[in-house]
Coordinates of C-alpha atoms and ligand atoms in Angstrom, one line a residue:
M950 CA 22.6 7.1 25.9
A951 CA 19.3 9.0 25.2
V952 CA 17.6 6.9 22.6
N953 CA 15.6 9.2 20.2
R954 CA 12.2 7.7 20.0
K955 CA 10.3 10.7 18.5
V956 CA 9.6 8.8 15.4
Q957 CA 6.4 6.9 15.7
T958 CA 5.6 4.4 13.1
L959 CA 2.2 3.5 11.5
D960 CA 2.2 0.2 13.4
E961 CA 2.8 1.9 16.8
F962 CA 0.5 4.7 16.2
T963 CA -2.6 2.6 15.1
I964 CA -1.9 0.1 17.9
Q965 CA -1.6 2.9 20.6
Q966 CA -4.9 4.5 19.2
L967 CA -6.6 1.3 20.6
R968 CA -6.0 2.5 23.9
D969 CA -8.3 5.3 23.3
V970 CA -11.1 3.6 21.5
P971 CA -13.1 1.5 24.0
N972 CA -14.1 -1.9 22.7
A973 CA -11.9 -1.6 19.6
T974 CA -11.1 -4.9 18.1
G975 CA -7.9 -3.9 16.3
E976 CA -9.5 -4.8 12.9
L977 CA -9.3 -1.2 11.6
S978 CA -5.8 -0.7 12.6
H979 CA -4.9 -4.1 11.0
L980 CA -6.8 -3.0 7.8
L981 CA -4.7 0.4 7.6
R982 CA -1.5 -1.6 8.3
N983 CA -2.4 -3.8 5.4
I984 CA -2.9 -0.6 3.1
G985 CA 0.5 0.5 4.3
L986 CA 2.1 -2.8 3.4
A987 CA 0.6 -2.9 0.1
A988 CA 1.4 0.8 -0.5
K989 CA 5.1 0.2 0.0
R990 CA 5.2 -2.5 -2.6
V991 CA 3.4 0.0 -5.0
N992 CA 5.8 2.7 -4.2
T993 CA 8.8 0.6 -5.1
E994 CA 7.4 0.1 -8.6
V995 CA 6.2 3.7 -9.0
N996 CA 9.8 4.5 -8.2
K997 CA 11.1 2.4 -11.0
A998 CA 8.5 3.4 -13.5
G999 CA 10.9 5.6 -15.4
L1000 CA 13.1 2.3 -16.1
V1001 CA 10.1 0.5 -17.6
D1002 CA 12.0 0.8 -21.1
I1003 CA 14.9 -0.8 -19.3
L1004 CA 13.3 -3.3 -17.3
G1005 CA 11.0 -4.3 -20.4
D1006 CA 7.7 -2.6 -21.8
V1007 CA 4.3 -3.7 -20.2
G1008 CA 3.2 -7.3 -21.4
T1009 CA 6.9 -8.4 -21.7
V1010 CA 9.0 -10.3 -19.2
N1011 CA 11.7 -8.4 -17.5
V1012 CA 15.5 -9.3 -16.5
Q1013 CA 14.1 -11.0 -13.3
G1014 CA 11.9 -13.1 -15.4
E1015 CA 8.7 -11.4 -14.2
E1016 CA 5.8 -10.2 -16.4
V1017 CA 5.8 -6.4 -16.5
K1018 CA 2.4 -5.1 -15.9
K1019 CA 0.7 -1.7 -16.1
L1020 CA 1.3 -0.1 -12.9
D1021 CA -2.4 0.4 -12.2
V1022 CA -3.1 -3.2 -12.6
F1023 CA 0.0 -3.8 -10.3
A1024 CA -1.2 -1.5 -7.8
N1025 CA -4.7 -3.0 -7.8
E1026 CA -3.2 -6.6 -7.6
Q1027 CA -1.3 -5.5 -4.5
F1028 CA -4.1 -3.9 -2.4
T1029 CA -6.6 -6.6 -3.5
G1030 CA -4.0 -9.4 -2.5
V1031 CA -3.0 -7.9 0.8
L1032 CA -6.6 -7.0 1.9
S1033 CA -7.8 -10.6 0.7
H1034 CA -5.3 -12.3 2.8
G1035 CA -5.9 -10.0 5.9
I1036 CA -8.6 -10.6 8.5
A1037 CA -10.4 -7.2 8.4
C1038 CA -11.8 -6.7 5.0
A1039 CA -14.6 -8.8 3.2
G1040 CA -14.3 -7.5 -0.1
I1041 CA -13.3 -4.2 -2.3
A1042 CA -14.6 -2.3 -5.2
S1043 CA -12.0 -0.9 -7.3
E1044 CA -11.8 1.7 -10.2
E1045 CA -9.8 -1.1 -12.1
L1046 CA -12.6 -3.7 -11.8
D1047 CA -16.2 -3.4 -13.4
D1048 CA -17.7 -5.0 -10.3
Y1049 CA -17.0 -5.4 -6.7
V1050 CA -15.0 -8.4 -5.5
P1051 CA -16.3 -10.4 -2.4
F1052 CA -13.4 -12.2 -0.6
D1053 CA -15.7 -15.2 -0.3
D1054 CA -13.8 -17.3 2.4
V1055 CA -14.6 -18.1 6.1
K1056 CA -11.9 -15.5 7.3
S1057 CA -12.9 -12.7 5.1
N1058 CA -16.6 -13.2 5.4
N1059 CA -16.2 -12.8 9.1
S1060 CA -14.6 -9.4 8.5
K1061 CA -16.7 -6.2 9.3
Y1062 CA -15.2 -3.9 6.8
V1063 CA -15.2 -3.3 2.9
C1064 CA -13.0 -1.1 1.0
V1065 CA -13.2 1.1 -2.1
F1066 CA -10.2 2.0 -4.1
D1067 CA -8.6 4.1 -6.8
P1068 CA -5.5 2.0 -6.7
L1069 CA -3.4 4.3 -8.9
D1070 CA -5.0 7.6 -9.7
G1071 CA -3.4 9.9 -12.3
S1072 CA -1.5 7.0 -13.9
S1073 CA -1.4 8.8 -17.1
N1074 CA 1.2 11.1 -15.4
I1075 CA 3.5 8.3 -14.7
D1076 CA 5.6 8.5 -18.1
V1077 CA 6.1 12.4 -17.4
N1078 CA 7.3 11.9 -13.9
V1079 CA 4.2 13.7 -12.2
S1080 CA 3.3 12.3 -8.7
I1081 CA 0.3 10.1 -8.6
G1082 CA -1.6 8.4 -5.9
T1083 CA -3.9 5.8 -4.3
I1084 CA -7.2 6.7 -2.9
F1085 CA -9.3 4.4 -0.6
G1086 CA -12.4 4.5 1.6
V1087 CA -13.4 2.1 4.6
Y1088 CA -16.9 1.2 5.5
K1089 CA -18.7 -1.2 8.1
R1090 CA -20.3 -3.8 5.8
K1091 CA -24.2 -3.5 6.0
T1092 CA -24.8 -7.2 5.6
P1093 CA -24.6 -9.9 8.5
I1094 CA -20.9 -10.8 9.5
G1095 CA -20.4 -14.4 8.5
T1096 CA -22.1 -13.9 4.9
V1097 CA -20.6 -13.1 1.6
V1098 CA -20.7 -9.3 1.0
T1099 CA -23.0 -7.8 -1.6
K1100 CA -23.2 -4.7 -3.8
E1101 CA -25.3 -2.7 -0.9
D1102 CA -22.1 -3.0 1.3
F1103 CA -20.3 -0.7 -1.4
L1104 CA -23.3 1.5 -2.4
Q1105 CA -23.2 3.4 0.9
A1106 CA -23.0 7.3 1.2
G1107 CA -19.8 8.9 2.2
N1108 CA -20.8 9.8 5.5
K1109 CA -20.9 6.2 6.7
Q1110 CA -17.1 5.9 6.0
V1111 CA -15.3 4.9 9.1
A1112 CA -11.9 5.8 7.5
A1113 CA -10.5 7.2 4.4
G1114 CA -7.1 8.0 3.1
Y1115 CA -4.7 8.3 0.3
I1116 CA -1.0 7.7 -0.6
V1117 CA 0.9 10.4 -2.9
Y1118 CA 3.9 8.8 -4.5
G1119 CA 5.8 12.1 -5.0
S1120 CA 9.1 13.9 -3.9
S1121 CA 8.4 11.7 -0.7
T1122 CA 5.9 9.2 -0.3
M1123 CA 3.3 9.9 2.3
L1124 CA 0.3 8.1 3.5
V1125 CA -2.6 10.1 4.9
Y1126 CA -5.8 8.7 6.6
A1127 CA -8.5 10.1 8.4
T1128 CA -11.0 8.6 11.0
R1129 CA -13.5 10.6 13.1
R1130 CA -10.7 11.2 15.7
G1131 CA -8.5 13.1 13.1
V1132 CA -6.4 13.3 10.0
Q1133 CA -2.8 11.8 10.4
G1134 CA -0.1 12.0 7.6
F1135 CA 2.9 9.4 7.6
T1136 CA 5.8 9.8 5.4
L1137 CA 7.8 6.6 4.2
D1138 CA 11.3 6.4 5.6
P1139 CA 12.9 4.3 2.8
S1140 CA 16.0 3.5 5.1
I1141 CA 13.9 1.5 7.5
G1142 CA 10.9 0.8 5.2
E1143 CA 8.4 2.4 7.8
W1144 CA 5.6 4.8 7.6
T1145 CA 6.7 7.4 10.3
L1146 CA 4.4 10.0 11.6
S1147 CA 5.2 13.3 10.1
H1148 CA 2.0 15.4 10.0
P1149 CA 0.1 14.5 13.3
D1150 CA -3.6 16.0 13.4
I1151 CA -3.8 17.7 10.1
K1152 CA -6.2 20.7 9.7
C1153 CA -6.9 22.4 6.6
P1154 CA -6.5 26.3 6.9
E1155 CA -9.7 28.1 6.8
K1156 CA -8.5 30.3 4.1
G1157 CA -6.1 29.9 1.3
K1158 CA -4.8 31.4 -1.8
I1159 CA -4.9 28.5 -4.2
Y1160 CA -7.6 27.8 -6.6
S1161 CA -7.2 24.5 -8.7
V1162 CA -9.2 24.1 -11.9
N1163 CA -8.7 23.1 -15.5
H1164 CA -9.0 26.5 -17.4
G1165 CA -8.9 24.4 -20.7
N1166 CA -12.6 23.7 -20.0
F1167 CA -13.5 27.1 -18.9
F1168 CA -16.1 27.8 -21.5
Q1169 CA -17.7 24.6 -21.0
Y1170 CA -18.4 25.4 -17.1
E1171 CA -21.9 27.0 -16.3
E1172 CA -21.9 30.6 -15.8
K1173 CA -21.9 30.9 -11.9
V1174 CA -18.5 28.7 -12.1
R1175 CA -17.0 30.9 -14.5
N1176 CA -18.1 33.9 -12.3
Y1177 CA -16.3 32.4 -9.3
I1178 CA -13.3 31.8 -11.2
N1179 CA -13.0 35.4 -12.6
E1180 CA -13.4 36.3 -8.9
C1181 CA -10.5 34.2 -8.1
Q1182 CA -8.4 35.9 -10.8
H1183 CA -9.3 39.2 -9.8
K1184 CA -8.4 38.8 -6.0
T1185 CA -6.1 41.5 -4.6
K1186 CA -4.6 42.2 -1.3
A1187 CA -7.5 44.2 -0.2
N1188 CA -9.7 41.1 -0.5
G1189 CA -7.6 38.1 0.6
G1190 CA -5.7 37.8 -2.6
P1191 CA -3.9 37.5 -4.8
Y1192 CA -4.8 34.1 -5.5
T1193 CA -2.4 31.7 -7.5
Q1194 CA -3.7 29.0 -9.7
R1195 CA -2.2 25.5 -9.3
Y1196 CA -3.3 22.4 -11.1
I1197 CA -1.2 19.2 -11.4
G1198 CA -3.8 17.1 -13.1
S1199 CA -3.2 14.6 -10.5
M1200 CA -6.2 14.7 -8.0
V1201 CA -4.2 13.4 -5.1
S1202 CA -1.4 15.9 -5.5
D1203 CA -3.7 18.9 -6.1
V1204 CA -6.1 17.9 -3.1
H1205 CA -2.9 17.0 -0.6
R1206 CA -1.5 20.4 -1.5
N1207 CA -4.5 22.4 -0.8
L1208 CA -5.4 20.3 2.6
I1209 CA -1.9 21.4 4.0
K1210 CA -1.6 25.0 2.6
G1211 CA -5.4 25.9 2.3
G1212 CA -7.1 26.3 -1.1
I1213 CA -9.9 25.0 -3.2
F1214 CA -9.9 22.2 -6.0
M1215 CA -12.7 22.1 -8.6
Y1216 CA -13.7 19.6 -11.2
P1217 CA -17.0 21.0 -12.2
G1218 CA -19.5 19.6 -14.7
T1219 CA -19.0 20.4 -18.2
T1220 CA -21.2 20.8 -21.4
D1221 CA -19.6 17.5 -22.6
K1222 CA -19.4 15.8 -19.2
P1223 CA -22.4 17.2 -16.8
N1224 CA -21.6 14.9 -14.2
G1225 CA -17.8 15.9 -14.3
K1226 CA -15.0 13.3 -14.7
L1227 CA -14.3 12.3 -11.1
R1228 CA -15.7 9.1 -9.4
L1229 CA -17.9 9.4 -6.3
L1230 CA -17.1 6.3 -4.4
Y1231 CA -13.4 6.1 -4.5
E1232 CA -12.2 9.6 -5.4
C1233 CA -14.7 12.1 -4.0
N1234 CA -15.9 10.4 -1.1
P1235 CA -12.6 9.5 0.6
F1236 CA -11.3 13.2 -0.1
A1237 CA -14.7 14.7 1.1
F1238 CA -14.3 12.6 4.3
I1239 CA -10.5 13.5 5.0
M1240 CA -11.6 17.2 4.3
S1241 CA -14.4 17.2 6.5
V1242 CA -12.6 15.9 9.5
A1243 CA -9.6 18.4 8.8
G1244 CA -12.3 21.3 9.0
G1245 CA -12.9 21.8 5.2
R1246 CA -15.8 20.8 3.0
A1247 CA -16.9 19.3 -0.1
T1248 CA -19.9 19.4 -2.3
N1249 CA -21.3 18.5 -5.8
G1250 CA -22.5 22.3 -6.2
K1251 CA -25.7 21.6 -4.8
T1252 CA -25.3 18.8 -1.9
R1253 CA -22.5 17.8 0.4
I1254 CA -20.5 15.0 -1.4
L1255 CA -20.7 12.8 1.7
D1256 CA -24.7 12.9 1.6
I1257 CA -25.0 11.6 -1.8
E1258 CA -26.6 8.1 -2.0
P1259 CA -24.6 6.2 -4.5
T1260 CA -26.6 4.0 -7.0
E1261 CA -23.8 2.8 -9.2
L1262 CA -20.2 1.8 -8.2
H1263 CA -18.5 3.9 -10.8
Q1264 CA -20.9 6.9 -11.0
R1265 CA -19.3 10.5 -11.5
T1266 CA -19.8 13.6 -9.8
P1267 CA -18.8 17.2 -10.0
L1268 CA -16.6 18.1 -7.1
Y1269 CA -15.7 21.3 -5.1
I1270 CA -13.5 20.8 -2.1
G1271 CA -11.2 22.7 0.3
S1272 CA -11.0 25.5 2.9
K1273 CA -14.0 26.4 4.8
L1274 CA -14.2 30.1 3.8
M1275 CA -13.2 29.7 0.4
M1276 CA -16.0 27.2 -0.1
D1277 CA -18.5 29.6 1.5
E1278 CA -17.3 32.1 -0.9
L1279 CA -17.8 29.6 -3.9
E1280 CA -21.4 28.8 -2.6
T1281 CA -22.4 32.5 -2.7
Y1282 CA -21.8 32.3 -6.5
L1283 CA -23.3 28.9 -7.0
N1284 CA -26.3 29.9 -5.0
A1285 CA -26.6 33.3 -6.8
Ligands
P6P1160 P1 -8.2 16.7 -16.6 C1 -6.2 11.9 -13.3 O1 -6.5 11.4 -14.8 C2 -7.7 12.3 -12.8 O2 -8.4 11.5 -12.6 C3 -7.6 13.2 -11.4 O3 -6.3 12.7 -10.8 C4 -7.1 14.4 -12.0 O4 -7.6 15.5 -11.0 C5 -8.1 14.8 -13.1 O5 -8.2 13.2 -13.8 C6 -7.4 15.7 -14.2 O6 -8.4 15.6 -15.3 O7 -9.5 16.6 -17.3 O8 -8.2 18.1 -15.8 O9 -7.1 16.3 -17.2

């Protein structure tokens, strides 16, 4: 009987990648599998989120006798827990934590990577059942192996990332990660609890017809941005349109859709928030890395996101990210 082995799991894929990477130690593969494990646990809880009232409100004890936590706190604990017990990560910085967390033990101090995380982005959408996500970036530590990591290990430009990815907890749950070798998409098969390769070697279409921006802030954007948005609204068949406006309000979902279909996502600075809302380290840099490997681009309106030298863990930046040709057109407006 022919055995259908077209399905390739995350474990199989990351281990097989080792064959093509000379001198690979397997630590990055181990780290990615750890993230996949924690994400499966988060997925289980996210899928029950609508039942919180039945299972008990946050801060109470549920029918299983477990304390009900806010989902983003739970997610942060899952990723921190799995990575601190693994052998590939020496510490993390998280949207949920004021400062970075060194995993100060012999095993972790001998690890060569650090991770930055937004454990559960868009969590305000949970109670209306809108898809949410986890975003992560992986760096080689700058400090010597064997020592405790310091803040400088986390304040690295996005172009120093060795990997980056996200999990989108949506109609299906996907884990997408990029290394310099390509962007790979895995869909969780709940029947076997495995991440299965469903979107190999993702490339962002050079052109798309989707623009994503919060129109509620329109009159707070600078004139050049407003002019580009007007351009998007006036596209016709004759000049590459018509465009459609899609904005979920959940970055992982909006950028994932545009990565697959082509499009541009914008979170510009506003008069109230000149640096915008999104965080450089664990929201913009990971997506900028993924998009650059997939053939797209990401800027803050002036500079490539990946080239920005961070000065603080939680600093914000305006973000424009998406298909190459759409970014080219945007920049003709921003540089006008
Ligand atoms: P606004 C979610 O809160 C988030 O951080 C991103 O996921 C999302 O893209 C953005 O904020 C939406 O912000 O101001 O448009 O509601």
